[in-house]
PDB file of C-alpha atoms in Angstrom:
ATOM      1  CA  MET A  56       3.327 -17.511   1.210  1.00 92.00           C
ATOM      2  CA  ALA A  57       3.645 -16.887   5.067  1.00 91.00           C
ATOM      3  CA  GLU A  58       1.394 -19.771   5.973  1.00 91.00           C
ATOM      4  CA  GLY A  59       2.704 -21.355   3.176  1.00 94.00           C
ATOM      5  CA  LEU A  60       5.893 -20.809   4.674  1.00 95.00           C
ATOM      6  CA  LEU A  61       4.528 -21.166   8.321  1.00 92.00           C
ATOM      7  CA  ARG A  62       2.756 -24.783   7.665  1.00 91.00           C
ATOM      8  CA  ALA A  63       5.763 -26.264   5.777  1.00 94.00           C
ATOM      9  CA  GLU A  64       8.323 -25.361   7.730  1.00 91.00           C
ATOM     10  CA  HIS A  65       7.087 -24.825  11.104  1.00 89.00           C
ATOM     11  CA  GLY A  66       3.766 -26.865  11.025  1.00 89.00           C
ATOM     12  CA  ASP A  67       4.652 -29.190  13.795  1.00 90.00           C
ATOM     13  CA  ARG A  68       5.005 -26.447  16.280  1.00 87.00           C
ATOM     14  CA  PHE A  69       2.335 -23.507  15.339  1.00 87.00           C
ATOM     15  CA  THR A  70      -0.777 -23.672  12.892  1.00 87.00           C
ATOM     16  CA  ALA A  71      -0.962 -20.685  10.544  1.00 87.00           C
ATOM     17  CA  TYR A  72      -3.858 -18.879   8.813  1.00 86.00           C
ATOM     18  CA  SER A  73      -3.880 -16.038   6.662  1.00 85.00           C
ATOM     19  CA  ALA A  74      -6.819 -13.623   7.483  1.00 81.00           C
ATOM     20  CA  GLY A  75      -7.426  -9.811   6.205  1.00 76.00           C
ATOM     21  CA  THR A  76     -10.465  -7.853   5.533  1.00 75.00           C
ATOM     22  CA  LYS A  77     -10.915  -7.792   2.190  1.00 77.00           C
ATOM     23  CA  PRO A  78      -9.829 -11.684   1.229  1.00 78.00           C
ATOM     24  CA  GLN A  79      -8.986 -12.755  -1.767  1.00 79.00           C
ATOM     25  CA  GLY A  80      -6.587 -15.834  -3.865  1.00 82.00           C
ATOM     26  CA  VAL A  81      -3.476 -16.124  -4.231  1.00 89.00           C
ATOM     27  CA  ASN A  82      -1.944 -14.208  -6.734  1.00 92.00           C
ATOM     28  CA  PRO A  83      -0.567 -16.681  -9.258  1.00 95.00           C
ATOM     29  CA  LEU A  84       2.866 -15.644  -8.925  1.00 97.00           C
ATOM     30  CA  ALA A  85       3.535 -16.462  -5.080  1.00 96.00           C
ATOM     31  CA  VAL A  86       2.097 -20.325  -5.856  1.00 96.00           C
ATOM     32  CA  GLU A  87       4.947 -20.001  -7.939  1.00 98.00           C
ATOM     33  CA  ALA A  88       7.448 -18.922  -5.704  1.00 98.00           C
ATOM     34  CA  MET A  89       6.520 -21.046  -3.139  1.00 97.00           C
ATOM     35  CA  ARG A  90       6.488 -24.544  -5.868  1.00 98.00           C
ATOM     36  CA  GLU A  91       9.727 -23.621  -6.654  1.00 98.00           C
ATOM     37  CA  ILE A  92      10.571 -24.619  -3.376  1.00 98.00           C
ATOM     38  CA  GLY A  93       7.963 -27.562  -2.942  1.00 97.00           C
ATOM     39  CA  ILE A  94       6.263 -26.099  -1.358  1.00 97.00           C
ATOM     40  CA  ASP A  95       2.119 -25.755  -2.890  1.00 96.00           C
ATOM     41  CA  ILE A  96      -0.347 -23.249  -1.637  1.00 95.00           C
ATOM     42  CA  THR A  97      -2.616 -23.085  -4.685  1.00 93.00           C
ATOM     43  CA  GLY A  98      -5.509 -24.570  -2.285  1.00 88.00           C
ATOM     44  CA  HIS A  99      -4.575 -21.256   0.463  1.00 88.00           C
ATOM     45  CA  ARG A 100      -6.935 -18.748   0.776  1.00 84.00           C
ATOM     46  CA  SER A 101      -6.852 -15.826   3.055  1.00 80.00           C
ATOM     47  CA  GLN A 102     -10.000 -15.406   5.527  1.00 83.00           C
ATOM     48  CA  HIS A 103     -12.250 -12.626   6.426  1.00 83.00           C
ATOM     49  CA  ILE A 104     -11.006 -11.739  10.161  1.00 79.00           C
ATOM     50  CA  ASP A 105     -14.702 -11.731  11.417  1.00 81.00           C
ATOM     51  CA  GLU A 106     -13.978 -15.575  10.745  1.00 83.00           C
ATOM     52  CA  PHE A 107     -11.716 -15.683  13.926  1.00 78.00           C
ATOM     53  CA  GLU A 108     -12.620 -16.314  17.446  1.00 75.00           C
ATOM     54  CA  PRO A 109     -11.597 -11.998  19.262  1.00 60.00           C
ATOM     55  CA  ALA A 110      -8.273 -13.556  21.382  1.00 67.00           C
ATOM     56  CA  SER A 111      -8.148 -16.586  20.060  1.00 79.00           C
ATOM     57  CA  MET A 112      -4.175 -16.581  18.813  1.00 84.00           C
ATOM     58  CA  ASP A 113      -1.158 -17.106  20.389  1.00 86.00           C
ATOM     59  CA  PHE A 114       0.073 -15.100  17.944  1.00 86.00           C
ATOM     60  CA  VAL A 115      -1.102 -12.019  15.288  1.00 83.00           C
ATOM     61  CA  VAL A 116       0.993 -11.468  12.473  1.00 84.00           C
ATOM     62  CA  THR A 117       0.976  -9.037   9.930  1.00 80.00           C
ATOM     63  CA  VAL A 118       3.590  -8.807   6.891  1.00 79.00           C
ATOM     64  CA  CYS A 119       2.602  -5.584   4.991  1.00 69.00           C
ATOM     65  CA  ASP A 120       1.892  -1.597   6.253  1.00 66.00           C
ATOM     66  CA  ASN A 121      -0.691  -2.002   4.578  1.00 64.00           C
ATOM     67  CA  ALA A 122      -2.156  -4.891   6.819  1.00 57.00           C
ATOM     68  CA  ARG A 123      -0.733  -2.740   9.918  1.00 57.00           C
ATOM     69  CA  ASP A 124      -2.501   0.276   9.048  1.00 66.00           C
ATOM     70  CA  THR A 125      -5.583  -0.449   7.730  1.00 68.00           C
ATOM     71  CA  CYS A 126      -7.364  -3.861   9.357  1.00 67.00           C
ATOM     72  CA  PRO A 127      -8.891  -3.320  12.926  1.00 67.00           C
ATOM     73  CA  TYR A 128      -6.409  -4.375  15.620  1.00 73.00           C
ATOM     74  CA  VAL A 129      -6.913  -8.333  16.381  1.00 75.00           C
ATOM     75  CA  PRO A 130      -5.449  -8.791  19.952  1.00 77.00           C
ATOM     76  CA  ALA A 131      -3.043 -11.917  20.318  1.00 83.00           C
ATOM     77  CA  LEU A 132      -2.860 -14.445  23.622  1.00 85.00           C
ATOM     78  CA  SER A 133       0.591 -13.916  24.054  1.00 86.00           C
ATOM     79  CA  ARG A 134       1.811 -10.784  21.427  1.00 83.00           C
ATOM     80  CA  ASN A 135       1.255  -9.123  18.102  1.00 84.00           C
ATOM     81  CA  VAL A 136       4.037  -9.046  15.983  1.00 85.00           C
ATOM     82  CA  HIS A 137       4.868  -6.687  12.805  1.00 84.00           C
ATOM     83  CA  ARG A 138       7.497  -6.742  10.093  1.00 87.00           C
ATOM     84  CA  SER A 139       7.421  -4.868   6.981  1.00 87.00           C
ATOM     85  CA  PHE A 140       7.767  -6.602   3.260  1.00 89.00           C
ATOM     86  CA  SER A 141       7.751  -5.042  -0.001  1.00 88.00           C
ATOM     87  CA  ASP A 142       4.139  -5.929  -1.913  1.00 89.00           C
ATOM     88  CA  PRO A 143       5.709  -8.073  -4.639  1.00 93.00           C
ATOM     89  CA  SER A 144       1.866  -7.616  -6.226  1.00 90.00           C
ATOM     90  CA  ALA A 145       2.810  -3.661  -6.630  1.00 90.00           C
ATOM     91  CA  VAL A 146       5.166  -4.165  -8.696  1.00 94.00           C
ATOM     92  CA  HIS A 147       5.667  -3.516 -12.472  1.00 95.00           C
ATOM     93  CA  GLY A 148       7.216  -4.493 -15.255  1.00 96.00           C
ATOM     94  CA  THR A 149       8.087  -8.129 -16.602  1.00 97.00           C
ATOM     95  CA  ASN A 150       6.559 -10.916 -15.781  1.00 96.00           C
ATOM     96  CA  ALA A 151      10.419 -12.010 -15.070  1.00 97.00           C
ATOM     97  CA  GLU A 152      10.812  -9.295 -12.658  1.00 97.00           C
ATOM     98  CA  LYS A 153       7.174  -9.495 -10.901  1.00 97.00           C
ATOM     99  CA  LEU A 154       8.381 -13.130 -10.115  1.00 98.00           C
ATOM    100  CA  ALA A 155      11.661 -12.311  -9.010  1.00 98.00           C
ATOM    101  CA  ALA A 156       9.847  -9.923  -6.910  1.00 97.00           C
ATOM    102  CA  PHE A 157       8.075 -12.782  -5.397  1.00 97.00           C
ATOM    103  CA  ARG A 158      11.201 -14.342  -4.884  1.00 98.00           C
ATOM    104  CA  ASP A 159      12.546 -11.481  -3.293  1.00 97.00           C
ATOM    105  CA  ALA A 160       9.607 -11.784  -0.531  1.00 95.00           C
ATOM    106  CA  ARG A 161       9.421 -15.502   0.053  1.00 97.00           C
ATOM    107  CA  ASP A 162      13.001 -15.786   0.758  1.00 98.00           C
ATOM    108  CA  LYS A 163      12.791 -12.500   3.029  1.00 96.00           C
ATOM    109  CA  ILE A 164      10.370 -14.034   5.047  1.00 94.00           C
ATOM    110  CA  ARG A 165      11.281 -17.330   5.581  1.00 95.00           C
ATOM    111  CA  THR A 166      14.328 -15.815   6.843  1.00 95.00           C
ATOM    112  CA  TRP A 167      11.901 -13.617   9.103  1.00 93.00           C
ATOM    113  CA  LEU A 168       9.602 -17.266  10.421  1.00 91.00           C
ATOM    114  CA  THR A 169      12.628 -19.288  10.918  1.00 89.00           C
ATOM    115  CA  GLU A 170      14.513 -16.583  13.155  1.00 90.00           C
ATOM    116  CA  GLU A 171      10.772 -15.027  15.288  1.00 85.00           C
ATOM    117  CA  PHE A 172       9.171 -18.318  15.291  1.00 78.00           C
ATOM    118  CA  THR A 173      12.062 -20.633  15.942  1.00 76.00           C
ATOM    119  CA  LYS A 174      12.906 -17.924  19.514  1.00 69.00           C
ATOM    120  CA  GLU A 175       8.806 -18.417  20.026  1.00 58.00           C
ATOM    121  CA  ALA A 176       8.627 -22.409  20.099  1.00 53.00           C
ATOM    122  CA  GLY A 177      12.284 -22.867  22.298  1.00 53.00           C
ATOM    123  CA  SER A 178      14.715 -24.110  19.704  1.00 46.00           C
TER     124      SER A 178
END
């Protein structure tokens, strides 16, 4: 969701990629939550971190503690940024409760990205 939000709302200033040590597809509930705000992430996927040139990114952003704790350190040209958000895929309950968790994560990530990357762009 973070990649989709950054691309859609700040793509004129940043190029975003999603990566990890165990890449996987996009959760259908994430797709649904993003579609509700007009962003289509159906074609997105995370890439393996090894697909990127070391130290080729201006910013390396992690958005959950699991990523920060289990992923190898990838140095950024400018800086590394970490912000912890609850993992909505870990929520148990009805489909409506799970979707609510994805909406909550989406909204929190959206607010943070706007605050964090608007100041980085000098806006």
